[in-house]
Structure formats: C-alpha cells, structure tokens
Amino acid sequence: MTSRHSTRSSGFGRVSCWCLVLSITGAGALPAAAAESATDAAPASEAAPSELELAPTAAELDAPRPGRAALAMGAMLALGTAWYWAYRGDNAVDWDDPNLSARVSGEAWRMDNNGLALNFLAHPFSGTAFYAVARSQHLSVPTSALYSFLTSFGWEYIVEFREKVSINDVIVTPGAGIAMGEFFHKLGLYVNSSTTPPTGFKNFARVVTGPTVALTRWLDGDTRRGAPPPDALGFSSQIHHDFRFHYGFWRGDAITATALDRHELGFSGKLVAIPGYQKPGAFVRTLTDGNVTELSVAVSHSEEGNGLELFADTLLVGHYLQNVADPDNGASALVGSSIAYHFLDSHAAGVPERRGVFHFPGVAAETELSWRGIRAKLWARAHVDFGGIGSLAYPLWLEEFPDERPKAILLKEGYYYGLGGTGRVRASLGWGPIELRSTLEAAYYDSVEGLDRTKELVTADVEATDLFRNTNVELVLQPLDWLSLSGGVSERRNLSKVDRARTTTKILERGVTATLSF
C-alpha cells in the first residue's frame, strides 16, 4: 500500500512541475497580449524610422532557437529535480540503488510497477510539455522529438539514479508526447493567428490554449498577424480546424441485474496545416511538419463508476493530393505514417476497461470524395504497439494459483506490459443533412516476460494476452451547420487470457448524441 500511494503522488508531483512551467509561460504571455494590442492601436506614422529599421524580419523570427529550447529543457529538469529531492521520503520507496555497471550493461533496465494513470497518462503529459516547448522554438518535428527523448531519458537515467531505469517510461513518455504535443503546438499556432488585433476571447484563447507559442512570440517581439482570409472564428484559415463538443446518453444491456445508463461528455479536434485544404483547386504536397493532427477526450459517468478516454494521432510524414472543383464535387487522398496514443480507464460501462497504449509510427491513409452532394470519407490506421493492458482474466488465475507470485505489475496494479498491434477504420457516407458513420477497431496484445522490476521474486512469470474488437454504427442528422444529432449502437468485445484462465466480455450499448461543431 505504501508503494502504491507514493507512486501516485510521484506522478502528481512530476506533472505539477511541468504544469507550473506551462502556467508561467501562460502568465508570461499576458504582457504579450497587451503589448500587441498597444502596438496595433498606435498609428504607423508614430513609429520612429529607427524602430522600423530594427524590426526583425520574418526569417529571423522563424529561425530555430535550439539554445533556448535546451535552456527550457534544463529548467524543467531542474524544477523536477528540486521536487524529487524535496519529497525524497515519498520517492525513497522506489529506490533500488543499482550499481553503475548494471545501469550501463542493461541489467538494471526493467519495467516498473507504477499505476496505469501514472505511467500512461501523467508521463505522456510530461512528454507533451517537453515536445511542445521545443516545437515552439521553431524546431522541426524530429529535432523536437529528440529534445523530448533526451529530457525524458535524462530524468530516468540521471535524476532517478537511485532507481532502476524504467523501460516503459523511456518509450511512452517521449513517444506519446509527440502525438499529443503536436496537436497542442498546432493549436497554439492557430489561436495565435488572428488576422486582426486580438482582444477579449482571442487573447484568452491564445494565452490559455497556446501559452508556449504566445510566450515565444512575446520574447521575440513577434506581432505578425495571421495570413488572410480569416475563418469563421477570426483566425487564419491557413490552418484548417474542426472542433466538436458532444454529450451522449448510452444504455447498456444488462451486465448485472439491470440495464446501465451511461452519460458522456467529450471534445474532439482536428487541425490540418495544408494551405488550400479542401478548398477549390488541384495540387500535390509532401508533408513533413506534423501537418495533420487530432486529439479527442471524453469523460463518462454511471452508477458503476467513472471513465476517461484520450486519443491523439499525428501524421509524421505523408503525401497529400486533392482535386476540388467546389464544395459538392471533389476528391482528396493522403497516405503516410502517423504516431498515436490511446488511454482508457473506465468502469462506467459496468466492466473495467483499462489500457494505455503508445502506437509506434505506422501506416496512415485518408480519402474524401464528393459528387453532386454525395459525400464519402475513409480514415485508416495500422500500428505496432507497446502498452499497459488491464487483465480481466488475472483474478481468475489468482484464484487457481493463490500461492504463486506473478509479475509485480499484475500483482500490484492488475495490468501487464504488452506488445501487439492495432488497426482502426472510420468510414462515412452522407447526402445533404444525413450521414451514416461507422468505426472498427481491432487490437491484440501479448505480455512481455523477463523484465519485471522484481523478477528475482517472481515464481510464475505467466503469459497474458488480450484481444479487443470494437464496432460502432450511427445515423447522423445535421439540421444546422453547427449542430448534429445522432443515434447508434456500440459493441466492445474483449477476450482476456492469463495462462489457462480466460474470460470473454461483451459491452453492447445503444445511445443518442448531440454535437456542437465550430
């Protein structure tokens, strides 16, 4: 119990440190809003010639700043180190004190036994902060990923020198940070691209949702406006956006004595930085700058408990082509490689659904077709995965072998580390205000043996596997541009095994959803 408590507080402390840094950056962006408003309010004739001559050029403003990025990484590590030693009493429960040779040879490289939320939610947000700060300094996607990896590795290998090196943290923290961090970076660029002097809502948006970009622009004296024409929100249309909030009510088939009602609130966003995207015109482009990125988050509640689900996907490289005549006639296609992240921890459907997954760079494909008002879309992803998978079969195995000691992570937290793969497909067909949508997800995971943090104490390093298959079909009616109503059916299946113990679960839900788009 002591170890569990300490690891959770540890994750909270680490995330608090990074959040503090981002809060400081957000506060630092406040004077940027005032300064830029004042600059725009002043007549151009009042600017002294010397000021105009000293104004930085676009090339200077957009130049990479690797030194500043390294300084920011060092500041975050220093802040985290101060916290780590200030609370060394709590962190001491994880101290293994491996010798240097074991750390160098790899013998002290193990999978840790921390909780699912710490390893697959808190740590990815740390990686997101590292990556987003580096990107805000005009560094490329690969360079920012390297900064994030080195910072995360420095934490694991140097700051936590009294602990065994956590293999899962070295993989998940920077990896998932790319998938989420690119979305937040593009969001920062978008909300800082007002085509007019930002006031009120725009200032609030740029400071709260784009602090790293806002701070960088303030430090550099960058008062440039977004390229016209503006979109519906008044920001530059050079970055295409699709933001949605939804509320869903779902009723599940009786798993216990009665049917279960589940309420869901969520947000989804997609940002596409391809000039001319889905506008009339024909062109071909090679994409290398995280040009397509999306993120969704949903919280659920029922009498059985609460739930949280988070998904992020970022295109690393790709090839995009389109030939669009008008909104009702055109075609586009994208093929490339994306990196993704998925977290699910929920009891709201009556059955525990617990997994955190980092999707290694995999195959990504998208296409959109429209002809005389008929619309068809297809979105597909395929990845090799590393994740933490909650095992529903483990309690059954434990009943059969109560005297055995399995992996520490299974024993303490009820999940295992596994390698596997995921395939996802989304498809839709619509005409006018009506659209039929469907999604399919299939995933398989097999546990990793021999790398348990306390493998010397394990008496039965049993194999665990899980097979998931999720499907969803819904009919959507969109009476207004900003409002859609839908009804659908969702089925989620899980075949879970630990050694000879096995169990199959099926969650079948029917529900309605209202979505606001902007």
Short mmCIF file of C-alpha atoms in Angstrom, two decimals:
data_model
loop_
_atom_site.label_atom_id
_atom_site.label_comp_id
_atom_site.label_asym_id
_atom_site.label_seq_id
_atom_site.Cartn_x
_atom_site.Cartn_y
_atom_site.Cartn_z
CA MET A 1 0.00 0.00 0.00
CA THR A 2 2.81 2.38 0.79
CA SER A 3 4.41 1.86 -2.60
CA ARG A 4 1.17 2.42 -4.40
CA HIS A 5 0.49 5.66 -2.60
CA SER A 6 3.96 7.00 -3.18
CA THR A 7 3.99 6.27 -6.89
CA ARG A 8 0.74 8.08 -7.41
CA SER A 9 1.89 11.15 -5.53
CA SER A 10 5.10 10.93 -7.52
CA GLY A 11 3.20 11.21 -10.77
CA PHE A 12 1.18 14.13 -9.44
CA GLY A 13 4.37 15.91 -8.42
CA ARG A 14 6.04 15.45 -11.77
CA VAL A 15 3.04 16.64 -13.72
CA SER A 16 2.61 19.57 -11.30
CA CYS A 17 6.17 20.65 -12.09
CA TRP A 18 5.55 20.66 -15.82
CA CYS A 19 2.17 22.32 -15.40
CA LEU A 20 3.84 25.02 -13.29
CA VAL A 21 6.28 25.73 -16.12
CA LEU A 22 3.44 25.97 -18.63
CA SER A 23 1.46 28.16 -16.24
CA ILE A 24 4.43 30.50 -16.00
CA THR A 25 4.62 30.59 -19.80
CA GLY A 26 0.92 31.37 -19.97
CA ALA A 27 1.32 34.19 -17.46
CA GLY A 28 4.29 35.45 -19.40
CA ALA A 29 2.11 35.61 -22.46
CA LEU A 30 -0.24 38.10 -20.80
CA PRO A 31 2.01 41.08 -21.40
CA ALA A 32 2.27 39.87 -24.99
CA ALA A 33 -1.46 40.42 -25.44
CA ALA A 34 -1.29 43.93 -24.01
CA ALA A 35 1.87 44.80 -25.90
CA GLU A 36 0.49 43.60 -29.23
CA SER A 37 -2.80 45.42 -28.72
CA ALA A 38 -0.92 48.61 -27.90
CA THR A 39 1.28 48.17 -30.94
CA ASP A 40 -1.70 47.72 -33.24
CA ALA A 41 -3.51 50.70 -31.70
CA ALA A 42 -0.63 53.07 -32.41
CA PRO A 43 -0.71 54.77 -35.84
CA ALA A 44 2.01 53.63 -38.18
CA SER A 45 3.11 57.23 -38.63
CA GLU A 46 4.15 57.40 -34.95
CA ALA A 47 6.77 54.66 -35.36
CA ALA A 48 10.26 56.11 -35.45
CA PRO A 49 12.38 55.25 -38.50
CA SER A 50 14.97 53.61 -36.27
CA GLU A 51 12.31 51.28 -34.85
CA LEU A 52 11.25 50.22 -38.32
CA GLU A 53 14.83 49.57 -39.33
CA LEU A 54 15.41 47.40 -36.27
CA ALA A 55 12.22 45.35 -36.66
CA PRO A 56 13.12 41.66 -37.05
CA THR A 57 12.47 40.05 -40.41
CA ALA A 58 10.22 37.04 -40.93
CA ALA A 59 13.28 34.85 -41.49
CA GLU A 60 14.76 35.99 -38.18
CA LEU A 61 11.51 35.45 -36.29
CA ASP A 62 11.08 31.94 -37.71
CA ALA A 63 14.71 30.88 -37.20
CA PRO A 64 15.19 27.78 -34.97
CA ARG A 65 16.31 28.52 -31.42
CA PRO A 66 17.97 25.30 -30.21
CA GLY A 67 19.78 27.06 -27.39
CA ARG A 68 16.63 28.48 -25.91
CA ALA A 69 14.92 25.10 -26.25
CA ALA A 70 17.82 23.40 -24.42
CA LEU A 71 17.62 26.03 -21.69
CA ALA A 72 13.89 25.35 -21.29
CA MET A 73 14.50 21.59 -21.07
CA GLY A 74 17.15 22.20 -18.44
CA ALA A 75 14.80 24.45 -16.46
CA MET A 76 12.09 21.79 -16.44
CA LEU A 77 14.57 19.13 -15.35
CA ALA A 78 15.89 21.42 -12.61
CA LEU A 79 12.37 22.09 -11.36
CA GLY A 80 11.58 18.39 -11.38
CA THR A 81 14.82 17.55 -9.59
CA ALA A 82 14.06 20.08 -6.86
CA TRP A 83 10.67 18.49 -6.33
CA TYR A 84 12.11 14.95 -6.42
CA TRP A 85 14.55 15.62 -3.59
CA ALA A 86 12.15 17.81 -1.63
CA TYR A 87 9.87 14.77 -1.43
CA ARG A 88 12.59 12.16 -1.23
CA GLY A 89 10.79 10.46 1.66
CA ASP A 90 7.92 9.53 -0.65
CA ASN A 91 10.21 8.66 -3.57
CA ALA A 92 12.56 6.52 -1.48
CA VAL A 93 10.20 3.53 -1.69
CA ASP A 94 11.23 3.20 -5.36
CA TRP A 95 14.97 3.33 -4.69
CA ASP A 96 16.68 0.11 -5.76
CA ASP A 97 20.21 1.59 -5.65
CA PRO A 98 21.53 -0.31 -8.69
CA ASN A 99 25.25 -0.03 -9.29
CA LEU A 100 26.62 1.85 -12.29
CA SER A 101 27.69 -1.26 -14.18
CA ALA A 102 24.13 -2.65 -14.01
CA ARG A 103 22.75 0.58 -15.40
CA VAL A 104 25.29 0.62 -18.22
CA SER A 105 25.00 -3.09 -19.08
CA GLY A 106 21.19 -3.02 -19.13
CA GLU A 107 20.74 -5.39 -16.17
CA ALA A 108 19.08 -2.55 -14.23
CA TRP A 109 16.71 -1.73 -17.11
CA ARG A 110 13.28 -3.05 -16.11
CA MET A 111 9.55 -2.45 -16.47
CA ASP A 112 8.42 -0.52 -13.39
CA ASN A 113 5.38 -1.33 -11.25
CA ASN A 114 3.66 2.06 -11.08
CA GLY A 115 -0.05 2.63 -11.69
CA LEU A 116 -1.67 2.83 -15.10
CA ALA A 117 -2.62 6.51 -14.73
CA LEU A 118 0.92 7.47 -13.72
CA ASN A 119 2.69 5.56 -16.48
CA PHE A 120 0.23 6.10 -19.33
CA LEU A 121 -1.43 9.43 -18.53
CA ALA A 122 0.81 11.56 -16.31
CA HIS A 123 4.08 10.68 -18.04
CA PRO A 124 2.71 11.27 -21.57
CA PHE A 125 1.67 14.76 -20.47
CA SER A 126 5.24 15.34 -19.28
CA GLY A 127 6.45 14.29 -22.73
CA THR A 128 3.84 16.59 -24.28
CA ALA A 129 5.26 19.56 -22.35
CA PHE A 130 8.85 18.73 -23.43
CA TYR A 131 7.87 18.38 -27.06
CA ALA A 132 5.55 21.40 -27.27
CA VAL A 133 8.14 23.71 -25.69
CA ALA A 134 10.78 22.53 -28.18
CA ARG A 135 8.40 22.97 -31.12
CA SER A 136 7.54 26.49 -30.01
CA GLN A 137 11.21 27.38 -30.59
CA HIS A 138 10.75 26.69 -34.33
CA LEU A 139 12.44 23.29 -34.19
CA SER A 140 11.40 20.55 -36.60
CA VAL A 141 9.33 17.51 -35.61
CA PRO A 142 12.36 15.15 -35.48
CA THR A 143 14.50 17.65 -33.57
CA SER A 144 11.74 18.36 -31.05
CA ALA A 145 11.20 14.62 -30.61
CA LEU A 146 14.92 14.27 -29.89
CA TYR A 147 14.79 17.05 -27.29
CA SER A 148 11.81 15.36 -25.64
CA PHE A 149 13.54 11.97 -25.64
CA LEU A 150 16.80 13.31 -24.21
CA THR A 151 14.96 15.22 -21.48
CA SER A 152 12.90 12.18 -20.53
CA PHE A 153 15.95 9.94 -20.66
CA GLY A 154 17.90 12.43 -18.53
CA TRP A 155 15.18 12.20 -15.90
CA GLU A 156 15.20 8.41 -15.91
CA TYR A 157 18.96 7.89 -16.10
CA ILE A 158 20.37 10.83 -14.14
CA VAL A 159 17.76 12.37 -11.81
CA GLU A 160 16.40 8.98 -10.75
CA PHE A 161 19.86 7.44 -10.45
CA ARG A 162 18.81 5.56 -7.32
CA GLU A 163 16.13 3.68 -9.24
CA LYS A 164 16.27 1.05 -11.94
CA VAL A 165 15.83 2.57 -15.39
CA SER A 166 12.18 2.29 -16.42
CA ILE A 167 11.99 0.90 -19.96
CA ASN A 168 8.31 1.72 -20.28
CA ASP A 169 8.88 5.37 -19.33
CA VAL A 170 11.72 5.76 -21.83
CA ILE A 171 9.35 4.55 -24.58
CA VAL A 172 6.00 6.04 -23.61
CA THR A 173 6.87 9.49 -22.21
CA PRO A 174 8.52 10.95 -25.34
CA GLY A 175 6.57 8.80 -27.81
CA ALA A 176 3.09 9.70 -26.63
CA GLY A 177 4.34 13.26 -26.13
CA ILE A 178 4.84 13.61 -29.89
CA ALA A 179 1.28 12.53 -30.69
CA MET A 180 -0.29 14.93 -28.18
CA GLY A 181 2.36 17.64 -28.26
CA GLU A 182 1.98 18.29 -31.97
CA PHE A 183 -1.75 18.87 -31.55
CA PHE A 184 -1.17 21.40 -28.77
CA HIS A 185 1.58 23.08 -30.82
CA LYS A 186 -0.68 23.40 -33.85
CA LEU A 187 -3.46 24.64 -31.57
CA GLY A 188 -1.06 27.27 -30.25
CA LEU A 189 -0.18 28.37 -33.78
CA TYR A 190 -3.86 28.52 -34.69
CA VAL A 191 -5.07 30.61 -31.73
CA ASN A 192 -2.10 32.95 -32.22
CA SER A 193 -3.00 33.56 -35.88
CA SER A 194 -5.71 36.20 -35.51
CA THR A 195 -5.96 38.27 -38.69
CA THR A 196 -6.96 41.33 -36.61
CA PRO A 197 -5.61 42.73 -33.30
CA PRO A 198 -6.55 40.11 -30.69
CA THR A 199 -8.88 41.25 -27.92
CA GLY A 200 -11.25 39.56 -25.48
CA PHE A 201 -11.87 35.94 -26.46
CA LYS A 202 -8.89 35.78 -28.81
CA ASN A 203 -6.48 36.97 -26.13
CA PHE A 204 -7.96 34.48 -23.69
CA ALA A 205 -7.63 31.65 -26.23
CA ARG A 206 -4.04 32.44 -27.18
CA VAL A 207 -2.87 32.68 -23.58
CA VAL A 208 -4.76 29.66 -22.19
CA THR A 209 -4.62 27.19 -25.08
CA GLY A 210 -1.41 28.34 -26.77
CA PRO A 211 0.92 29.52 -23.98
CA THR A 212 4.19 28.19 -25.40
CA VAL A 213 3.67 29.86 -28.78
CA ALA A 214 2.36 33.06 -27.17
CA LEU A 215 5.39 33.29 -24.87
CA THR A 216 7.84 32.71 -27.72
CA ARG A 217 6.19 35.43 -29.79
CA TRP A 218 6.37 37.83 -26.86
CA LEU A 219 10.05 37.09 -26.24
CA ASP A 220 10.82 37.62 -29.92
CA GLY A 221 8.65 40.71 -30.31
CA ASP A 222 6.67 38.88 -32.98
CA THR A 223 3.49 40.88 -33.60
CA ARG A 224 2.68 39.44 -37.01
CA ARG A 225 -0.94 38.75 -37.83
CA GLY A 226 -2.28 35.54 -39.35
CA ALA A 227 -2.47 35.28 -43.10
CA PRO A 228 -5.91 36.22 -44.50
CA PRO A 229 -8.59 35.30 -45.21
CA PRO A 230 -9.88 34.62 -41.68
CA ASP A 231 -12.00 31.59 -40.86
CA ALA A 232 -15.33 31.62 -39.01
CA LEU A 233 -13.56 32.18 -35.66
CA GLY A 234 -11.45 35.09 -36.93
CA PHE A 235 -8.17 33.15 -37.06
CA SER A 236 -6.12 32.41 -40.17
CA SER A 237 -7.65 29.85 -42.50
CA GLN A 238 -4.14 28.59 -43.31
CA ILE A 239 -4.72 26.05 -40.53
CA HIS A 240 -7.99 24.20 -41.08
CA HIS A 241 -9.83 23.36 -37.86
CA ASP A 242 -12.65 21.02 -36.87
CA PHE A 243 -13.63 21.36 -33.19
CA ARG A 244 -16.56 19.49 -31.64
CA PHE A 245 -18.16 19.14 -28.22
CA HIS A 246 -20.63 16.36 -27.60
CA TYR A 247 -22.98 14.92 -25.00
CA GLY A 248 -24.06 11.29 -25.28
CA PHE A 249 -26.56 9.16 -23.40
CA TRP A 250 -25.97 5.41 -23.69
CA ARG A 251 -27.94 2.48 -22.29
CA GLY A 252 -26.11 -0.82 -21.99
CA ASP A 253 -27.51 -4.32 -22.00
CA ALA A 254 -27.89 -5.79 -18.53
CA ILE A 255 -24.50 -6.99 -17.30
CA THR A 256 -25.67 -7.28 -13.72
CA ALA A 257 -29.33 -7.13 -12.62
CA THR A 258 -30.46 -4.07 -14.57
CA ALA A 259 -29.57 -2.10 -17.66
CA LEU A 260 -26.92 0.56 -17.14
CA ASP A 261 -27.26 4.21 -18.21
CA ARG A 262 -24.03 6.00 -19.07
CA HIS A 263 -23.53 9.74 -19.67
CA GLU A 264 -20.62 11.02 -21.74
CA LEU A 265 -19.14 14.47 -22.33
CA GLY A 266 -16.35 14.93 -24.83
CA PHE A 267 -14.27 17.13 -27.09
CA SER A 268 -12.57 16.31 -30.37
CA GLY A 269 -10.35 18.49 -32.51
CA LYS A 270 -8.55 18.13 -35.81
CA LEU A 271 -6.03 20.63 -37.20
CA VAL A 272 -4.73 20.48 -40.77
CA ALA A 273 -1.86 22.77 -41.76
CA ILE A 274 -2.11 22.32 -45.53
CA PRO A 275 -2.74 25.61 -47.39
CA GLY A 276 -5.76 25.22 -49.67
CA TYR A 277 -7.01 22.11 -47.85
CA GLN A 278 -10.47 21.14 -49.20
CA LYS A 279 -10.80 24.47 -50.99
CA PRO A 280 -11.30 24.68 -54.79
CA GLY A 281 -8.08 23.77 -56.54
CA ALA A 282 -5.81 20.90 -57.55
CA PHE A 283 -2.35 20.30 -56.06
CA VAL A 284 0.04 17.71 -54.63
CA ARG A 285 2.14 18.19 -51.49
CA THR A 286 4.69 16.24 -49.48
CA LEU A 287 4.09 16.63 -45.74
CA THR A 288 6.88 16.52 -43.14
CA ASP A 289 5.84 19.00 -40.45
CA GLY A 290 3.11 17.24 -38.45
CA ASN A 291 0.60 18.77 -40.86
CA VAL A 292 -2.38 16.66 -39.77
CA THR A 293 -3.07 16.12 -36.09
CA GLU A 294 -6.09 15.26 -33.97
CA LEU A 295 -6.99 14.80 -30.31
CA SER A 296 -10.15 13.64 -28.53
CA VAL A 297 -11.05 13.32 -24.86
CA ALA A 298 -14.23 12.01 -23.22
CA VAL A 299 -15.38 11.54 -19.63
CA SER A 300 -18.15 9.13 -18.66
CA HIS A 301 -20.32 8.53 -15.61
CA SER A 302 -22.77 5.85 -14.50
CA GLU A 303 -23.88 4.21 -11.27
CA GLU A 304 -20.98 1.76 -11.68
CA GLY A 305 -18.28 4.44 -11.79
CA ASN A 306 -16.48 6.99 -13.94
CA GLY A 307 -14.34 6.82 -17.03
CA LEU A 308 -11.73 8.75 -19.00
CA GLU A 309 -10.65 8.17 -22.59
CA LEU A 310 -7.99 10.10 -24.50
CA PHE A 311 -6.74 9.62 -28.07
CA ALA A 312 -4.20 11.53 -30.15
CA ASP A 313 -2.82 10.95 -33.64
CA THR A 314 -0.22 12.97 -35.58
CA LEU A 315 0.95 12.49 -39.15
CA LEU A 316 4.75 12.40 -39.23
CA VAL A 317 5.30 12.21 -42.99
CA GLY A 318 2.90 11.87 -45.86
CA HIS A 319 1.84 12.64 -49.39
CA TYR A 320 -1.38 14.59 -49.99
CA LEU A 321 -3.23 15.32 -53.22
CA GLN A 322 -6.57 16.91 -53.99
CA ASN A 323 -8.71 17.99 -56.91
CA VAL A 324 -11.66 20.01 -55.64
CA ALA A 325 -13.99 21.85 -58.01
CA ASP A 326 -16.46 23.13 -55.40
CA PRO A 327 -17.85 22.03 -52.01
CA ASP A 328 -20.07 19.42 -53.66
CA ASN A 329 -17.57 17.95 -56.14
CA GLY A 330 -14.01 16.89 -55.50
CA ALA A 331 -11.59 14.26 -54.27
CA SER A 332 -8.57 14.11 -51.97
CA ALA A 333 -6.25 11.43 -50.64
CA LEU A 334 -3.49 11.18 -48.06
CA VAL A 335 -1.05 8.37 -47.37
CA GLY A 336 1.82 8.38 -44.93
CA SER A 337 2.92 7.42 -41.44
CA SER A 338 1.40 8.57 -38.15
CA ILE A 339 2.22 8.18 -34.47
CA ALA A 340 -0.58 7.82 -31.91
CA TYR A 341 -1.51 7.41 -28.26
CA HIS A 342 -4.59 5.98 -26.51
CA PHE A 343 -5.60 5.92 -22.85
CA LEU A 344 -8.73 4.34 -21.43
CA ASP A 345 -9.58 3.86 -17.76
CA SER A 346 -13.28 3.34 -17.18
CA HIS A 347 -15.77 1.46 -15.01
CA ALA A 348 -18.75 3.40 -16.38
CA ALA A 349 -19.96 0.60 -18.66
CA GLY A 350 -20.11 -1.92 -15.81
CA VAL A 351 -16.94 -3.78 -16.81
CA PRO A 352 -13.40 -2.49 -16.14
CA GLU A 353 -11.83 -1.14 -19.34
CA ARG A 354 -8.22 -0.25 -18.65
CA ARG A 355 -5.40 0.24 -21.11
CA GLY A 356 -2.77 2.78 -22.05
CA VAL A 357 -1.13 2.33 -25.45
CA PHE A 358 1.65 4.01 -27.38
CA HIS A 359 1.29 3.39 -31.11
CA PHE A 360 4.66 3.34 -32.87
CA PRO A 361 4.82 5.08 -36.27
CA GLY A 362 2.55 3.12 -38.58
CA VAL A 363 0.56 3.30 -41.79
CA ALA A 364 -1.92 6.16 -42.20
CA ALA A 365 -4.40 6.70 -45.03
CA GLU A 366 -7.32 9.06 -45.58
CA THR A 367 -9.57 9.86 -48.53
CA GLU A 368 -12.58 12.10 -49.16
CA LEU A 369 -14.86 12.01 -52.19
CA SER A 370 -17.83 14.23 -53.06
CA TRP A 371 -20.04 14.12 -56.13
CA ARG A 372 -23.20 16.15 -56.61
CA GLY A 373 -23.65 16.46 -52.86
CA ILE A 374 -22.92 12.82 -52.02
CA ARG A 375 -20.03 12.54 -49.54
CA ALA A 376 -17.81 9.58 -48.69
CA LYS A 377 -14.89 9.51 -46.27
CA LEU A 378 -12.44 6.83 -45.19
CA TRP A 379 -9.80 7.06 -42.42
CA ALA A 380 -7.46 4.14 -41.59
CA ARG A 381 -4.51 3.49 -39.28
CA ALA A 382 -2.36 0.43 -38.50
CA HIS A 383 0.32 0.39 -35.78
CA VAL A 384 2.67 -1.79 -33.81
CA ASP A 385 2.02 -1.07 -30.14
CA PHE A 386 3.52 -1.05 -26.67
CA GLY A 387 1.05 -0.71 -23.83
CA GLY A 388 -0.22 -1.42 -20.37
CA ILE A 389 -3.26 -3.71 -20.58
CA GLY A 390 -5.71 -4.31 -17.74
CA SER A 391 -6.27 -8.06 -17.47
CA LEU A 392 -9.78 -9.30 -16.68
CA ALA A 393 -8.51 -12.90 -16.56
CA TYR A 394 -5.91 -12.26 -13.87
CA PRO A 395 -8.32 -12.57 -10.89
CA LEU A 396 -9.40 -15.98 -12.24
CA TRP A 397 -5.79 -17.13 -12.49
CA LEU A 398 -5.10 -15.87 -8.98
CA GLU A 399 -7.99 -17.91 -7.60
CA GLU A 400 -6.46 -21.05 -9.12
CA PHE A 401 -2.87 -20.28 -8.04
CA PRO A 402 -3.12 -18.22 -4.82
CA ASP A 403 0.37 -19.16 -3.63
CA GLU A 404 2.20 -18.11 -6.79
CA ARG A 405 3.79 -14.70 -7.26
CA PRO A 406 3.25 -13.31 -10.80
CA LYS A 407 4.71 -10.16 -12.34
CA ALA A 408 4.81 -7.32 -9.82
CA ILE A 409 2.74 -5.10 -12.12
CA LEU A 410 -0.06 -7.70 -12.25
CA LEU A 411 0.13 -8.26 -8.52
CA LYS A 412 0.05 -4.57 -7.59
CA GLU A 413 -1.93 -2.88 -10.35
CA GLY A 414 -3.81 -5.59 -12.26
CA TYR A 415 -2.30 -4.81 -15.67
CA TYR A 416 0.66 -6.07 -17.70
CA TYR A 417 3.08 -4.64 -20.25
CA GLY A 418 2.48 -6.00 -23.70
CA LEU A 419 3.50 -5.75 -27.33
CA GLY A 420 0.93 -6.00 -30.07
CA GLY A 421 -0.83 -4.16 -32.84
CA THR A 422 -3.91 -2.08 -33.59
CA GLY A 423 -5.95 -1.40 -36.69
CA ARG A 424 -8.61 1.34 -36.86
CA VAL A 425 -11.01 2.27 -39.64
CA ARG A 426 -13.58 5.08 -39.81
CA ALA A 427 -16.00 5.37 -42.72
CA SER A 428 -18.92 7.62 -43.53
CA LEU A 429 -21.41 8.10 -46.35
CA GLY A 430 -23.67 11.13 -46.50
CA TRP A 431 -26.03 13.17 -48.60
CA GLY A 432 -27.44 16.53 -47.58
CA PRO A 433 -28.07 16.64 -43.81
CA ILE A 434 -27.97 12.84 -43.35
CA GLU A 435 -24.85 10.74 -42.83
CA LEU A 436 -24.13 7.13 -41.88
CA ARG A 437 -20.93 6.62 -39.89
CA SER A 438 -19.14 3.51 -38.69
CA THR A 439 -15.90 2.70 -36.87
CA LEU A 440 -13.99 -0.53 -36.38
CA GLU A 441 -11.05 -1.18 -34.09
CA ALA A 442 -9.17 -4.44 -33.56
CA ALA A 443 -6.17 -4.91 -31.28
CA TYR A 444 -4.12 -7.78 -29.86
CA TYR A 445 -1.52 -7.75 -27.06
CA ASP A 446 0.89 -10.33 -25.65
CA SER A 447 2.70 -9.77 -22.36
CA VAL A 448 6.42 -9.11 -22.03
CA GLU A 449 8.23 -11.64 -19.85
CA GLY A 450 11.58 -11.49 -18.06
CA LEU A 451 11.77 -7.73 -17.46
CA ASP A 452 9.75 -7.35 -14.26
CA ARG A 453 11.14 -4.83 -11.80
CA THR A 454 11.44 -7.53 -9.12
CA LYS A 455 11.83 -10.52 -11.40
CA GLU A 456 14.00 -12.26 -8.81
CA LEU A 457 10.86 -12.63 -6.63
CA VAL A 458 8.57 -13.86 -9.42
CA THR A 459 7.63 -17.55 -9.11
CA ALA A 460 5.25 -17.68 -12.10
CA ASP A 461 6.01 -15.28 -14.95
CA VAL A 462 2.81 -16.27 -16.73
CA GLU A 463 1.89 -15.13 -20.22
CA ALA A 464 -1.12 -12.84 -20.58
CA THR A 465 -2.92 -11.90 -23.79
CA ASP A 466 -5.88 -9.75 -24.75
CA LEU A 467 -7.88 -9.46 -27.97
CA PHE A 468 -10.14 -6.44 -28.49
CA ARG A 469 -12.77 -5.79 -31.15
CA ASN A 470 -14.84 -2.61 -31.07
CA THR A 471 -17.52 -1.56 -33.56
CA ASN A 472 -19.82 1.43 -33.72
CA VAL A 473 -22.55 2.44 -36.18
CA GLU A 474 -24.56 5.66 -36.03
CA LEU A 475 -27.02 7.62 -38.16
CA VAL A 476 -26.42 11.37 -38.06
CA LEU A 477 -28.81 14.22 -38.82
CA GLN A 478 -27.35 17.72 -39.17
CA PRO A 479 -30.19 20.28 -39.17
CA LEU A 480 -27.78 23.20 -38.71
CA ASP A 481 -24.16 23.78 -39.69
CA TRP A 482 -23.15 23.82 -36.02
CA LEU A 483 -25.48 21.12 -34.65
CA SER A 484 -25.79 17.40 -35.32
CA LEU A 485 -27.95 14.72 -33.68
CA SER A 486 -27.20 11.01 -33.90
CA GLY A 487 -28.36 7.63 -32.72
CA GLY A 488 -26.27 4.50 -32.79
CA VAL A 489 -25.15 1.13 -31.50
CA SER A 490 -21.75 0.32 -29.98
CA GLU A 491 -20.29 -3.10 -29.22
CA ARG A 492 -16.98 -3.76 -27.45
CA ARG A 493 -15.59 -7.29 -27.03
CA ASN A 494 -12.55 -8.44 -25.04
CA LEU A 495 -11.07 -11.94 -24.87
CA SER A 496 -8.63 -11.95 -21.95
CA LYS A 497 -6.26 -14.80 -21.03
CA VAL A 498 -3.68 -15.43 -18.32
CA ASP A 499 -2.07 -18.83 -18.74
CA ARG A 500 -5.04 -21.26 -18.78
CA ALA A 501 -7.52 -18.80 -17.25
CA ARG A 502 -9.69 -16.97 -19.74
CA THR A 503 -12.78 -14.76 -19.83
CA THR A 504 -14.80 -13.02 -22.54
CA THR A 505 -16.71 -9.80 -22.02
CA LYS A 506 -19.18 -8.02 -24.30
CA ILE A 507 -20.49 -4.48 -23.81
CA LEU A 508 -23.45 -3.59 -26.02
CA GLU A 509 -24.80 -0.05 -25.82
CA ARG A 510 -27.43 1.96 -27.68
CA GLY A 511 -27.41 5.70 -27.43
CA VAL A 512 -28.06 9.19 -28.74
CA THR A 513 -25.59 12.05 -29.06
CA ALA A 514 -25.82 15.81 -29.60
CA THR A 515 -22.74 17.51 -31.07
CA LEU A 516 -21.83 21.19 -31.40
CA SER A 517 -19.30 21.99 -34.12
CA PHE A 518 -17.31 25.16 -34.61
#
